[in-house]
Coordinates of C-alpha atoms in Angstrom, one line a residue:
X5 CA 53.5 2.9 22.3
X6 CA 51.2 3.6 25.2
X7 CA 50.1 6.7 23.7
X8 CA 49.3 4.8 20.6
X9 CA 47.5 2.1 22.2
X10 CA 45.5 4.8 23.9
X11 CA 44.5 6.0 20.5
X12 CA 43.6 2.7 18.9
X13 CA 41.3 2.4 22.0
X14 CA 39.7 5.5 21.5
X15 CA 38.8 5.2 17.9
X16 CA 37.7 1.6 18.6
X17 CA 35.1 3.0 21.2
X18 CA 34.2 5.5 18.9
X19 CA 33.6 3.1 16.2
X20 CA 31.2 1.4 18.7
X21 CA 29.4 4.2 20.0
X22 CA 25.6 2.7 20.6
X23 CA 22.9 4.0 18.8
X24 CA 20.2 6.1 20.2
X25 CA 17.3 3.0 21.3
X26 CA 13.8 3.2 18.5
X27 CA 10.7 2.9 20.4
X28 CA 8.5 0.3 18.8
X29 CA 5.0 -0.4 19.4
X30 CA 3.0 -3.2 19.0
X31 CA -0.8 -3.2 19.9
X32 CA -2.4 -6.5 20.8
X33 CA 0.9 -7.8 22.4
X34 CA -0.7 -10.4 24.4
X35 CA -2.3 -12.1 21.2
X36 CA -0.7 -15.2 19.5
X37 CA 0.9 -12.9 17.0
X38 CA 2.2 -10.3 19.1
X39 CA 3.5 -13.0 21.6
X40 CA 5.5 -14.2 18.4
X41 CA 6.6 -10.9 17.4
X42 CA 8.0 -9.0 20.6
X43 CA 11.0 -11.3 21.1
X44 CA 11.8 -10.9 17.6
X45 CA 12.1 -7.0 17.7
X46 CA 14.3 -7.6 20.9
X47 CA 16.7 -10.0 19.3
X48 CA 17.5 -7.6 16.4
X49 CA 15.0 -9.0 13.6
X50 CA 13.3 -6.1 12.7
X51 CA 15.7 -3.4 13.1
X52 CA 19.4 -5.4 12.9
X53 CA 21.6 -6.8 15.4
X54 CA 23.2 -3.2 16.3
X55 CA 19.9 -1.4 16.8
X56 CA 18.9 -1.2 20.4
X57 CA 15.0 -0.7 21.0
X58 CA 12.1 -0.1 23.9
X59 CA 9.4 -1.8 23.3
X60 CA 6.0 -0.2 24.0
X61 CA 2.8 -3.2 24.2
X62 CA -0.7 -2.2 24.3
X63 CA -3.6 -4.5 24.8
X64 CA -7.0 -4.2 26.2
X65 CA -7.7 -4.0 30.0
X66 CA -9.0 -7.8 30.2
X67 CA -5.5 -9.1 28.6
X68 CA -3.4 -6.8 31.1
X69 CA -2.5 -9.6 33.2
X70 CA -1.6 -11.8 30.3
X71 CA 0.4 -8.6 28.9
X72 CA 2.1 -8.5 32.4
X73 CA 3.6 -12.0 31.8
X74 CA 4.9 -11.1 28.2
X75 CA 6.6 -8.7 29.8
X76 CA 8.3 -10.4 32.6
X77 CA 9.3 -13.0 29.8
X78 CA 10.8 -10.4 27.6
X79 CA 12.9 -9.1 31.2
X80 CA 13.7 -12.7 32.2
X81 CA 15.1 -13.3 28.4
X82 CA 17.7 -10.6 28.9
X83 CA 17.7 -9.3 25.3
X84 CA 20.7 -7.3 25.1
X85 CA 19.3 -4.9 22.4
X86 CA 16.2 -4.6 24.6
X87 CA 16.7 -1.1 26.7
X88 CA 13.1 -1.1 28.2
X89 CA 9.7 -2.2 27.8
X90 CA 6.4 -0.5 28.7
X91 CA 3.2 -2.7 29.0
X92 CA -0.4 -0.9 29.2
X93 CA -3.6 -0.6 28.5
X94 CA -3.8 3.2 27.8
X95 CA -3.2 4.3 24.0
X96 CA -1.5 7.8 24.9
X97 CA 1.2 5.9 27.5
X98 CA 1.6 3.3 24.7
X99 CA 1.9 5.7 21.7
X100 CA 4.5 8.5 23.5
X101 CA 7.5 8.9 21.5
X102 CA 7.0 6.0 19.2
X103 CA 9.2 5.6 15.9
X104 CA 7.4 2.4 14.5
X105 CA 4.0 1.5 15.2
X106 CA 2.9 -2.3 14.5
X107 CA -0.8 -2.6 14.9
X108 CA -1.3 -5.8 15.7
X109 CA -4.9 -5.4 17.7
X110 CA -7.9 -5.4 16.1
X111 CA -11.5 -6.9 16.1
X112 CA -11.9 -10.4 14.5
X113 CA -14.7 -11.2 12.7
X114 CA -16.7 -13.8 14.7
X115 CA -19.4 -16.6 13.5
X116 CA -22.9 -14.8 12.7
X117 CA -21.2 -11.4 12.9
X118 CA -22.1 -9.3 9.3
X119 CA -19.2 -7.5 7.4
X120 CA -20.7 -3.7 8.7
X121 CA -20.6 -5.2 12.5
X122 CA -16.6 -5.9 12.1
X123 CA -15.9 -2.8 10.4
X124 CA -18.0 -0.9 13.1
X125 CA -15.7 -2.5 15.6
X126 CA -12.7 -1.8 14.1
X127 CA -13.3 1.8 13.1
X128 CA -13.8 2.7 16.9
X129 CA -10.3 0.7 17.6
X130 CA -8.5 2.7 15.0
X131 CA -9.7 5.7 15.3
X132 CA -8.3 5.8 18.9
X133 CA -5.4 4.5 18.2
X134 CA -5.0 7.2 15.3
X135 CA -5.8 10.0 18.0
X136 CA -3.2 8.7 20.1
X137 CA -0.5 8.3 17.5
X138 CA -1.3 11.4 15.9
X139 CA -0.7 13.5 19.3
X140 CA 1.6 11.4 21.1
X141 CA 4.2 9.4 18.4
X142 CA 7.5 10.7 16.9
X143 CA 8.0 12.9 14.0
X144 CA 8.5 10.7 11.0
X145 CA 6.3 7.5 12.7
X146 CA 6.2 4.6 10.6
X147 CA 3.1 2.4 10.7
X148 CA 2.3 -1.2 10.0
X149 CA -1.5 -2.3 10.2
X150 CA -1.4 -5.9 10.4
X151 CA -5.3 -6.4 12.1
X152 CA -7.7 -7.8 9.2
X153 CA -9.1 -6.1 7.3
X154 CA -5.7 -4.7 7.5
X155 CA -5.8 -2.5 4.2
X156 CA -9.0 -0.7 5.2
X157 CA -8.1 -0.8 8.9
X158 CA -4.8 1.1 7.9
X159 CA -7.3 3.6 5.5
X160 CA -8.8 4.5 8.4
X161 CA -5.9 5.0 10.5
X162 CA -4.7 7.4 7.8
X163 CA -8.0 9.2 7.7
X164 CA -7.6 9.9 11.7
X165 CA -4.0 10.9 12.1
X166 CA -3.9 13.3 9.1
X167 CA -0.3 14.9 10.4
X168 CA 1.3 11.2 9.6
X169 CA 2.2 11.3 6.3
X170 CA 0.0 9.4 3.8
X171 CA 3.3 7.5 2.8
X172 CA 4.3 6.4 6.1
X173 CA 1.0 4.7 6.9
X174 CA 1.1 0.8 5.4
X175 CA -0.5 -2.6 5.8
X176 CA 1.0 -6.4 5.9
X177 CA 1.1 -8.1 2.5
X178 CA 4.6 -9.4 3.0
X179 CA 3.4 -12.5 4.7
X180 CA 1.4 -13.1 1.4
X181 CA 4.4 -12.4 -0.5
X182 CA 6.3 -15.0 1.4
X183 CA 3.7 -17.9 1.0
X184 CA 4.2 -17.2 -2.6
X185 CA 8.1 -17.5 -2.3
X186 CA 7.9 -20.3 -0.2
X187 CA 5.3 -22.1 -2.8
X188 CA 7.2 -21.3 -5.7
X189 CA 10.7 -22.8 -3.7
X190 CA 8.6 -26.3 -3.0
X191 CA 7.4 -26.5 -6.3
X192 CA 11.0 -25.9 -7.8
X193 CA 12.7 -28.0 -5.4
X194 CA 15.4 -25.1 -4.5
X195 CA 15.7 -22.8 -1.6
X196 CA 13.8 -19.7 -1.1
X197 CA 16.5 -17.3 -1.3
X198 CA 16.8 -18.7 -4.9
X199 CA 13.5 -16.9 -5.9
X200 CA 12.8 -13.3 -5.8
X201 CA 10.2 -10.5 -7.4
X202 CA 6.7 -12.3 -6.8
X203 CA 4.3 -9.5 -6.5
X204 CA 1.1 -9.5 -4.5
X205 CA -1.4 -7.2 -5.9
X206 CA -4.3 -5.6 -3.9
X207 CA -6.0 -6.6 -0.9
X208 CA -5.0 -9.1 1.8
X209 CA -7.9 -11.3 1.5
X210 CA -8.8 -14.3 -0.6
X211 CA -9.0 -11.6 -3.6
X212 CA -5.6 -10.9 -3.6
X213 CA -3.7 -11.7 -6.8
X214 CA 0.0 -13.3 -6.6
X215 CA 1.6 -12.6 -9.6
X216 CA 4.7 -14.3 -10.7
X217 CA 5.3 -13.3 -14.2
X218 CA 8.2 -11.0 -13.1
X219 CA 9.6 -13.5 -10.8
X220 CA 12.6 -15.2 -11.4
X221 CA 14.8 -17.9 -9.8
X222 CA 18.3 -18.5 -9.4
X223 CA 19.9 -21.2 -11.4
X224 CA 23.6 -22.3 -12.5
X225 CA 22.8 -20.5 -15.6
X226 CA 21.9 -17.3 -13.8
X227 CA 18.4 -16.0 -13.3
X228 CA 15.8 -17.6 -14.8
X229 CA 12.3 -16.6 -15.1
X230 CA 9.8 -18.6 -12.6
X231 CA 7.3 -19.3 -15.5
X232 CA 10.2 -20.6 -17.6
X233 CA 11.5 -23.1 -15.2
X234 CA 8.1 -24.4 -13.6
X235 CA 7.0 -25.1 -17.3
X236 CA 3.1 -25.4 -15.8
X237 CA 1.1 -22.2 -16.7
X238 CA -1.9 -24.6 -15.2
X239 CA -0.6 -24.6 -12.0
X240 CA 0.8 -21.2 -12.1
X241 CA -2.9 -19.9 -12.8
X242 CA -4.9 -21.8 -10.8
X243 CA -3.3 -24.0 -8.0
X244 CA -0.6 -21.4 -7.2
X245 CA -2.8 -18.5 -6.8
X246 CA -5.6 -20.1 -4.7
X247 CA -2.9 -21.8 -2.2
X248 CA -1.3 -18.7 -1.5
X249 CA -5.2 -17.1 -1.3
X250 CA -6.4 -19.3 1.1
X251 CA -3.1 -20.3 3.1
X252 CA -4.2 -18.7 6.4
X253 CA -7.7 -20.7 6.2
X254 CA -5.7 -23.9 5.3
X255 CA -3.4 -22.9 8.4
X256 CA -6.1 -22.2 10.9
X257 CA -7.5 -26.0 9.9
X258 CA -4.6 -27.6 10.7
X259 CA -3.7 -25.5 13.6
X260 CA -7.0 -24.7 15.3
X261 CA -5.4 -21.0 15.2
X262 CA -4.5 -18.4 12.9
X263 CA -1.1 -17.9 11.6
X264 CA 1.2 -16.1 14.3
X265 CA 5.1 -17.2 13.9
X266 CA 5.0 -16.4 9.9
X267 CA 2.7 -13.2 10.2
X268 CA 5.3 -11.8 12.9
X269 CA 8.1 -13.1 10.9
X270 CA 6.7 -11.2 8.3
X271 CA 6.0 -7.8 9.7
X272 CA 9.7 -7.8 10.7
X273 CA 10.7 -8.6 7.1
X274 CA 8.4 -5.4 5.8
X275 CA 9.6 -3.1 8.8
X276 CA 13.3 -4.0 8.4
X277 CA 13.2 -3.4 4.8
X278 CA 11.3 -0.3 4.6
X279 CA 14.0 1.1 7.4
X280 CA 16.9 -0.4 6.4
X281 CA 16.6 -1.0 2.4
X282 CA 15.9 -3.6 -0.3
X283 CA 18.5 -5.8 -1.9
X284 CA 19.7 -4.2 -5.1
X285 CA 17.7 -5.8 -7.9
X286 CA 14.7 -7.2 -5.7
X287 CA 11.3 -5.4 -4.5
X288 CA 8.9 -6.8 -2.1
X289 CA 5.2 -6.3 -1.7
X290 CA 3.9 -3.6 0.7
X291 CA -0.1 -2.5 0.9
X292 CA 0.8 1.6 0.6
X293 CA -1.3 4.5 -0.5
X294 CA -1.9 4.2 -4.3
X295 CA -1.2 7.3 -6.4
X296 CA -2.9 5.8 -9.4
X297 CA 0.0 3.6 -10.6
X298 CA -0.8 0.6 -12.8
X299 CA -4.6 2.2 -13.0
X300 CA -5.5 1.3 -9.3
X301 CA -7.8 4.2 -8.0
X302 CA -5.6 6.7 -5.9
X303 CA -6.9 6.6 -2.1
X304 CA -6.9 3.0 -1.6
X305 CA -4.1 1.2 0.7
X306 CA -3.4 -1.6 -2.4
X307 CA -0.6 -3.7 -2.2
X308 CA 2.2 -3.2 -4.9
X309 CA 5.9 -4.0 -5.6
X310 CA 8.0 -1.6 -3.9
X311 CA 11.7 -0.9 -3.4
X312 CA 13.0 0.8 -0.5
X313 CA 15.9 3.2 0.1
X314 CA 16.9 5.4 2.8
X315 CA 13.5 4.8 4.9
X316 CA 11.5 5.6 1.4
X317 CA 9.2 3.0 -0.4
X318 CA 8.6 3.4 -4.2
X319 CA 6.5 1.8 -6.4
X320 CA 8.1 -0.3 -8.9
X321 CA 7.1 1.1 -12.5
X322 CA 6.9 0.0 -16.0
X323 CA 6.1 -3.7 -15.3
X324 CA 4.1 -5.1 -18.4
X325 CA 0.6 -6.3 -17.2
X326 CA -1.4 -8.6 -19.2
X327 CA -5.0 -9.5 -19.8
X328 CA -5.2 -12.1 -17.2
X329 CA -3.2 -9.8 -14.7
X330 CA -5.3 -7.1 -15.3
X331 CA -8.6 -8.5 -14.6
X332 CA -7.0 -10.0 -11.2
X333 CA -5.9 -6.4 -10.1
X334 CA -9.3 -5.1 -10.8
X335 CA -11.1 -7.7 -9.2
X336 CA -9.3 -7.2 -6.0
X337 CA -9.3 -3.0 -6.1
X338 CA -13.0 -3.6 -6.8
X339 CA -13.1 -5.3 -3.2
X340 CA -11.0 -2.7 -1.6
X341 CA -13.6 0.1 -3.0
X342 CA -16.5 -1.9 -1.7
X343 CA -14.5 -2.2 1.9
X344 CA -13.7 1.8 1.8
X345 CA -17.4 2.7 0.8
X346 CA -18.3 0.3 3.8
X347 CA -16.3 2.0 5.7
X348 CA -17.2 5.5 5.5
X349 CA -20.9 4.7 5.5
X350 CA -20.2 3.5 8.9
X351 CA -18.4 6.5 9.9
X352 CA -21.1 8.6 8.9

């Protein structure tokens, strides 16, 4: 009996061997989004309830004291999954051994600034970050760019970190995706979990195209098309689209601060689905490197519908695109081409 119990204890112990910690970098970690994001990562919202993490937090030197305070709070919270914390203003130290990089830090556009001025500031930031990741991150490091202009910042990072595979550099449009799900659920008086397969096409900007033509809602009679259940094409083609496009501005007007909690939560959603996989029959929106799918020029970081499996994303193929959608998709691609040209002119 004793030997049997010892055998059971051995099997139980074997099954519960702790995973190796994943090293997660958050830049701009002393800011609003960073402050909301790091406890979510430490609690398991990003990588799951059984995945230990080591947090590397990076911010600029003037924010060093604030960053120190964030580290103190993480220690005080005693998160069981948190196996270590690094707080630094040195990009090299921050990027050492990083498996996942969430790039929240960037230079925001201020009143009176031209787009080129903002682009120049962000190019300098993302060149430095790209160089540090290129030289010091772990193999197969996955990168999510959150800071605006997110698509173009991701493109700059990709250009200056050529050893990081292009499929490993993405930007956040999951926030817009989740906003679209939320608007549909509110309109139909259903739980947000009952709505799936909206799409955000294009840029994380006011030209993005929130598309419900392939979205469904779960009803007592099974999944039904959102357009059919809503029965309000005027709302779906106008108010719904502009509400999602301008939601960030509406939150700034209400809070006097930009989106932080929702952005942090969406960043966790993005990485979690990328690493752990999307549910069967469900896709999500990610800003990824275009391969020419749906007639979108290659060489842009553009938001597409994707499914994820075994740590890899794939663009959903074969979706029917009507004339209305085509125009919206091309308009946001045009803006991204203009941003890319502006970025390259700044580089030269």
